[in-house]
XYZ file of C-alpha atoms in Angstrom:
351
model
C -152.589 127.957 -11.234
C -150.867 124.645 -12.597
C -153.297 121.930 -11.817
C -150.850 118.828 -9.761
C -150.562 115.920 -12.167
C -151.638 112.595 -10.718
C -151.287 109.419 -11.677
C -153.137 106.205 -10.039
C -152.223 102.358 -9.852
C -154.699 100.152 -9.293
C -158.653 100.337 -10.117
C -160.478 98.157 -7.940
C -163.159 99.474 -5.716
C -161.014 101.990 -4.109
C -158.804 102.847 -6.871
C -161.346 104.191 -8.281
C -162.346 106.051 -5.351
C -158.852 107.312 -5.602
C -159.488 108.331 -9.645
C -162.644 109.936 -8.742
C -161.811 112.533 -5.286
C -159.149 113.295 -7.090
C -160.855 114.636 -10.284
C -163.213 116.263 -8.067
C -160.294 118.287 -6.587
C -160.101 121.696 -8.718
C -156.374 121.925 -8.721
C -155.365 118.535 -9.450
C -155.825 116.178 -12.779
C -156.147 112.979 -12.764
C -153.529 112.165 -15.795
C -153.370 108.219 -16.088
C -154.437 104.805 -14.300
C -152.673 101.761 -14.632
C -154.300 98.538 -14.535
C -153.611 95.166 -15.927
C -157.429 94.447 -16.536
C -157.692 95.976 -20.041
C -161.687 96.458 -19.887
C -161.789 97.841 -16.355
C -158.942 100.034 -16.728
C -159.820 101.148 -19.876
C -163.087 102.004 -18.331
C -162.339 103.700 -15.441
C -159.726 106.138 -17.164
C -162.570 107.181 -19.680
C -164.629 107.738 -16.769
C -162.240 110.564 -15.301
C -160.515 111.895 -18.923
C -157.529 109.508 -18.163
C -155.367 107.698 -20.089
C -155.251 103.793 -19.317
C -151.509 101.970 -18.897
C -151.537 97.819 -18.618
C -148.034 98.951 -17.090
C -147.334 101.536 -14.468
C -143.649 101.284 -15.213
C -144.822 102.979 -18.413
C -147.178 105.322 -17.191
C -144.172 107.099 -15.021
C -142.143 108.017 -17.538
C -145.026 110.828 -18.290
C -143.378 113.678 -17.131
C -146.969 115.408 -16.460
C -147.235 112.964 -13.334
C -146.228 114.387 -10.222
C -147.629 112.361 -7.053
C -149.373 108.874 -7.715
C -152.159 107.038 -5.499
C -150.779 102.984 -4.882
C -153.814 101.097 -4.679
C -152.773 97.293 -5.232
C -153.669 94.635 -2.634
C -152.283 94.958 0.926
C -148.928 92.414 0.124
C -148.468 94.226 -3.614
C -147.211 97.276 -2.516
C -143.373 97.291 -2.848
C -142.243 97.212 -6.477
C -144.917 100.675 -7.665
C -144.413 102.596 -4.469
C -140.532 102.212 -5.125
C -140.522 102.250 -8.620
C -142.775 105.753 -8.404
C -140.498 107.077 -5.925
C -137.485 106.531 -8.016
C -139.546 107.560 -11.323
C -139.191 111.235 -8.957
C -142.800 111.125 -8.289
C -144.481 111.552 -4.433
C -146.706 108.455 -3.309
C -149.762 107.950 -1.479
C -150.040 104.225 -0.843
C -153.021 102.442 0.900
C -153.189 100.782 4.292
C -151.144 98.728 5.241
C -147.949 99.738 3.837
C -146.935 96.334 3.500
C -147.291 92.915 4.846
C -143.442 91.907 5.448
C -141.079 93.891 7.366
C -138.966 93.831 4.192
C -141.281 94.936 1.892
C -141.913 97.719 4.474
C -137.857 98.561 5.144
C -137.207 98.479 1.366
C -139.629 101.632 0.579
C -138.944 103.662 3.595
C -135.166 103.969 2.203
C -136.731 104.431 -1.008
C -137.978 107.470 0.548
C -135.564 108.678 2.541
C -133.279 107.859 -0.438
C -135.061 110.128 -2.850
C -136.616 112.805 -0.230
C -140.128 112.427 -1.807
C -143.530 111.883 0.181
C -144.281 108.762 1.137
C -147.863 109.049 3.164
C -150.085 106.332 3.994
C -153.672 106.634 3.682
C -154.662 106.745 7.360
C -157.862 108.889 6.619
C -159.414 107.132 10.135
C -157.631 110.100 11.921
C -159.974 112.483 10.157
C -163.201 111.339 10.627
C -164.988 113.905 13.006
C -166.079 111.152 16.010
C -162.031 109.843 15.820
C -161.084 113.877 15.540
C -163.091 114.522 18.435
C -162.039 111.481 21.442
C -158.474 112.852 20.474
C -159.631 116.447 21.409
C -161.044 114.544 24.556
C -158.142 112.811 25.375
C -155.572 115.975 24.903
C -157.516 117.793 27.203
C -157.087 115.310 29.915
C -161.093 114.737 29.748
C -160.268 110.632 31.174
C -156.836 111.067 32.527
C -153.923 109.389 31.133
C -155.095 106.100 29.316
C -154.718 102.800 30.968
C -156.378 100.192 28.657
C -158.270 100.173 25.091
C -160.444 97.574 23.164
C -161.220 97.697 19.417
C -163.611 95.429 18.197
C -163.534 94.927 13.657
C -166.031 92.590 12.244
C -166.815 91.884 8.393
C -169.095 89.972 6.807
C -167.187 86.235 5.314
C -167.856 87.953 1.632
C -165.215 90.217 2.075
C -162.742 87.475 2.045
C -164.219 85.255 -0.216
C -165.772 87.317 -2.468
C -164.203 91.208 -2.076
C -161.132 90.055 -1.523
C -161.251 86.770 -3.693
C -157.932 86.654 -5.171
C -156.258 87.978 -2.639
C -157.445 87.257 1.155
C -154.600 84.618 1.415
C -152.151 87.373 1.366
C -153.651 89.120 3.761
C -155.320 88.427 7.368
C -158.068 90.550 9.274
C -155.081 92.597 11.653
C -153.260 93.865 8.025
C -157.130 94.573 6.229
C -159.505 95.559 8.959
C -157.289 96.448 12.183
C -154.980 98.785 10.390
C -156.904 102.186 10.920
C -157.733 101.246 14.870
C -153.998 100.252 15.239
C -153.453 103.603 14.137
C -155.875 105.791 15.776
C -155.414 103.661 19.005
C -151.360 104.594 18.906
C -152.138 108.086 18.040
C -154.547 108.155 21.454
C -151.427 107.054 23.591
C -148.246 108.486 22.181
C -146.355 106.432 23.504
C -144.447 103.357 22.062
C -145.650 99.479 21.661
C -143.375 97.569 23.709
C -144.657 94.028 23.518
C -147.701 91.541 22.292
C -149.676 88.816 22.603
C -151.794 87.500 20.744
C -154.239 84.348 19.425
C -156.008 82.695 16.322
C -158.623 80.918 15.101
C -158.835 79.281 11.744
C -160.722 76.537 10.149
C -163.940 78.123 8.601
C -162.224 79.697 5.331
C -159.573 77.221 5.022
C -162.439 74.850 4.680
C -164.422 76.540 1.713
C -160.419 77.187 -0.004
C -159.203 80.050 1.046
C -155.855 79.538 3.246
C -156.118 82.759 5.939
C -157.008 82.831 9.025
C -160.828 83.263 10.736
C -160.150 86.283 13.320
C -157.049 87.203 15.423
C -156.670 88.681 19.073
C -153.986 90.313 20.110
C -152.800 92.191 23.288
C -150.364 95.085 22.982
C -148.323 96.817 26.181
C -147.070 100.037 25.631
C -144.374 101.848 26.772
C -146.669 104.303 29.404
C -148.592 100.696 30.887
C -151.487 100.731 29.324
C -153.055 97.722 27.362
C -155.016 97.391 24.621
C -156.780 94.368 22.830
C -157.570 94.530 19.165
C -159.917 91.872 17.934
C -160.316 91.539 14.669
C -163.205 88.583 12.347
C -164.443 88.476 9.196
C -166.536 85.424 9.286
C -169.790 86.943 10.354
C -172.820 85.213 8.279
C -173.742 87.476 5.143
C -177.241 88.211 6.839
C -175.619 90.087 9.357
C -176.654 93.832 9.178
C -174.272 95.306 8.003
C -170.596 94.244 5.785
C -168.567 95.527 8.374
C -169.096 96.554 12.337
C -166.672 98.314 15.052
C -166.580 99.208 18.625
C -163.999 101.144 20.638
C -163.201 101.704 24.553
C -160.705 103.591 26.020
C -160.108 103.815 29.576
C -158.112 106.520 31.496
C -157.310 107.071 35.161
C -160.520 109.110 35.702
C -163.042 108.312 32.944
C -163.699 106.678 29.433
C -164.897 106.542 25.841
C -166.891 104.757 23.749
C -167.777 104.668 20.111
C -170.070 102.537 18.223
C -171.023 103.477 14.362
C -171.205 107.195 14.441
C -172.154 107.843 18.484
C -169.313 108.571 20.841
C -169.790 109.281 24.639
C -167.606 110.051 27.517
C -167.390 109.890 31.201
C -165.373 111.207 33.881
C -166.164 112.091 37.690
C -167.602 115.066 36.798
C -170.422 113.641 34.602
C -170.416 112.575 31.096
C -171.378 113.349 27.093
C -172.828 111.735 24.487
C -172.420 112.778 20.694
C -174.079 111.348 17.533
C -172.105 112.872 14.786
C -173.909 113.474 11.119
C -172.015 114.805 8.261
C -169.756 113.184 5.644
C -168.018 110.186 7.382
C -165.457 108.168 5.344
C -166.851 108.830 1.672
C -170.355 110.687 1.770
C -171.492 111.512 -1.704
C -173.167 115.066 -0.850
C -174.384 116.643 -4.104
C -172.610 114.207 -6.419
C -169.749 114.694 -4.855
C -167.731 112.578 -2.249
C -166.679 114.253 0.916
C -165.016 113.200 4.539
C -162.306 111.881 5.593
C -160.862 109.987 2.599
C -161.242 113.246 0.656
C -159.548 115.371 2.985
C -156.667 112.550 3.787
C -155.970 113.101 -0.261
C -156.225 116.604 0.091
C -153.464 116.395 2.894
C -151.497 114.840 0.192
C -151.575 117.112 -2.611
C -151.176 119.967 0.301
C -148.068 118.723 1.606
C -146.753 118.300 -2.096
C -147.241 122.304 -2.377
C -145.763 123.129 0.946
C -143.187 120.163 1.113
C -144.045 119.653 4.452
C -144.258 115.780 5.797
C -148.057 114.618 6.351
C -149.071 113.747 9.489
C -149.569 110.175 8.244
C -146.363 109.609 6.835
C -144.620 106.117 6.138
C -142.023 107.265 8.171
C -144.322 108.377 10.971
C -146.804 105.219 10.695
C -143.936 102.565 10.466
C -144.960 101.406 14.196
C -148.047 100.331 13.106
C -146.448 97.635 10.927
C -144.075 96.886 13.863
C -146.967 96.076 15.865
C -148.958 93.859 13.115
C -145.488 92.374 12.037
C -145.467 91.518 16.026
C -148.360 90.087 15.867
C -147.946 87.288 13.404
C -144.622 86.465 15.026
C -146.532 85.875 18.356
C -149.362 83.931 15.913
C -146.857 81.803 14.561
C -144.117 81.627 17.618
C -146.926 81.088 20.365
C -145.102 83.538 23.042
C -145.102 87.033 23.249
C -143.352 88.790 21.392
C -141.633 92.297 21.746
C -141.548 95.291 19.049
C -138.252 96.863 19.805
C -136.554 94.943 17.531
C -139.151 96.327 14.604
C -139.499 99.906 15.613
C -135.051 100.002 15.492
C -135.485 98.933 12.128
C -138.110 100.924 10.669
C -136.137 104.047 12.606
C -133.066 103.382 10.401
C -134.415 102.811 7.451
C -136.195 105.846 7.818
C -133.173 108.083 8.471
């Protein structure tokens, strides 16, 4: 069988994650990696039995390149995931898709242009403890759900340090609250119909870097229910751990929690509680990495062979842009601020 040629842009930390679940994947090779860093892209395509490109423009016209992994910085998506899908190659781009509604409207016609995949790399959805409240929730477990809380906290090196060149182009709801956006719209099903929300800034802007401290934001959907997504990352560096979540739900006749990997629910009939082992996110079992992230890829090159749309496409995850977009309008506007006007947009340029 023809192994599915794949071609990466962007090294960093999880670029090379990228590079490295694919070359685990026995019928894919990894082909190329572009990155402008000479030494670290040259490195990292040695690594994997790549070749290394300073520019990706260059690396598509390799006709052994099917599908490509964009993993630039949250606002530097645009110009490789259109330029791939134009080069006639399917894209897998990293959350979020983009941090302007432009940006975002600009490479969903790119893709409904050309009829190529265009997935986002949602991988939250497939981590067993998120798997399994979904499972819950289908089977009516808590009722139909009435209000949610997600809680993201990360450790001020992520934006200082991680994210060093970069953080000012980003805030904590585009980096951190993307995957609970997601999951938490995937729980309901129904659409975002208006937010709220609130910031506080003043610790990183004082050590340089121009982004905000931590955001709140409330988000009414279409069915009633209400959900708050909080989202920091100026925790101390002596806190525990880089990064820390919670999540509620709350139906009509029970609720959910998780916190790290232990998930219980409760109802009038009684309740459950889980602790789920196994791969998470990206669990190196016997030098290799397995989870979520490596099955979200694997959804990818699946839906490649089959030419079937993922279940994470751009197309399908648009509203969770609409709802972040929403959310810095209501930052900057002070008012609420609804997500109709988003969603109609991201609708046509998807059709």
């Amino acid at each position: 069988m023809q192994k599915l040629g794949i071609g990466v842009i962007g090294t960093g930390l999880l670029g090379e994650r990228h590079t490295r679940v694919y070359s685990e994947m026995p019928n894919v090779r990894v082909v190329a990696v572009a990155e402008v860093r000479e030494d670290r892209g040259r490195a990292v395509a040695a690594k994997y039995g790549a070749r290394w490109y300073s520019d990706y423009n260059e690396m598509l016209k390799d006709p052994r390149i099917r599908a490509v992994s964009v993993v630039t910085p949250d606002h530097a998506h645009k110009d490789p995931v259109i330029a791939c899908l134009q080069a006639g190659k399917h894209v897998l781009a990293e959350k979020p898709i983009a941090t302007t509604p432009e940006d975002t409207e600009a490479m969903l016609r790119a893709a409904r242009d050309t009829g190529l995949i265009f997935m986002v790399n949602y991988s939250q959805r497939l981590v067993a403890e998120h798997a399994w409240i979904k499972r819950v929730i289908n089977a009516g477990e808590i009722g139909g759900l009435r209000m949610a809380q997600s809680f993201k906290h990360d450790r001020i090196s992520v934006p200082t340090d991680m994210l060093r060149g970069w953080s000012a182009h980003s805030s904590p709801i585009y980096f951190m609250s993307s995957h609970d956006i997601d999951l938490v719209q995937w729980y309901i099903g129904a659409a975002p119909e208006e937010v709220s929300a609130y910031q506080t800034s003043g610790v990183l802007k004082k050590l340089g870097f121009d982004t905000m401290d931590g955001i709140q934001a409330l988000v009414k959907f279409a069915n009633g229910a209400v959900v708050m997504f909080h989202s920091s990352w100026i925790h101390p560096n002596f806190f525990p751990t880089l990064t820390d979540n919670y999540m509620e739900i709350i139906g009509e006749k029970g609720t959910i929690y998780l916190k790290e990997r232990r998930a219980g629910m409760y109802n009038d009939t009684g309740g459950q509680v889980v602790d789920f082992t196994g791969p998470a996110t990206a669990t190196e079992v016997q030098g290799r990495l397995l989870g979520a992230f490596r099955d979200s890829l694997e959804q990818f090159v699946n839906s490649i062979g089959t030419g079937t749309e993922p279940m994470t496409s751009a197309a399908k995850t648009a509203v969770v842009s609409a709802i972040q977009f929403a959310i810095h309008d209501s930052l900057k506007e002070e008012r609420p601020v609804k997500t109709g006007g988003y969603l109609a947009r991201f609708d046509a340029a998807s059709r």
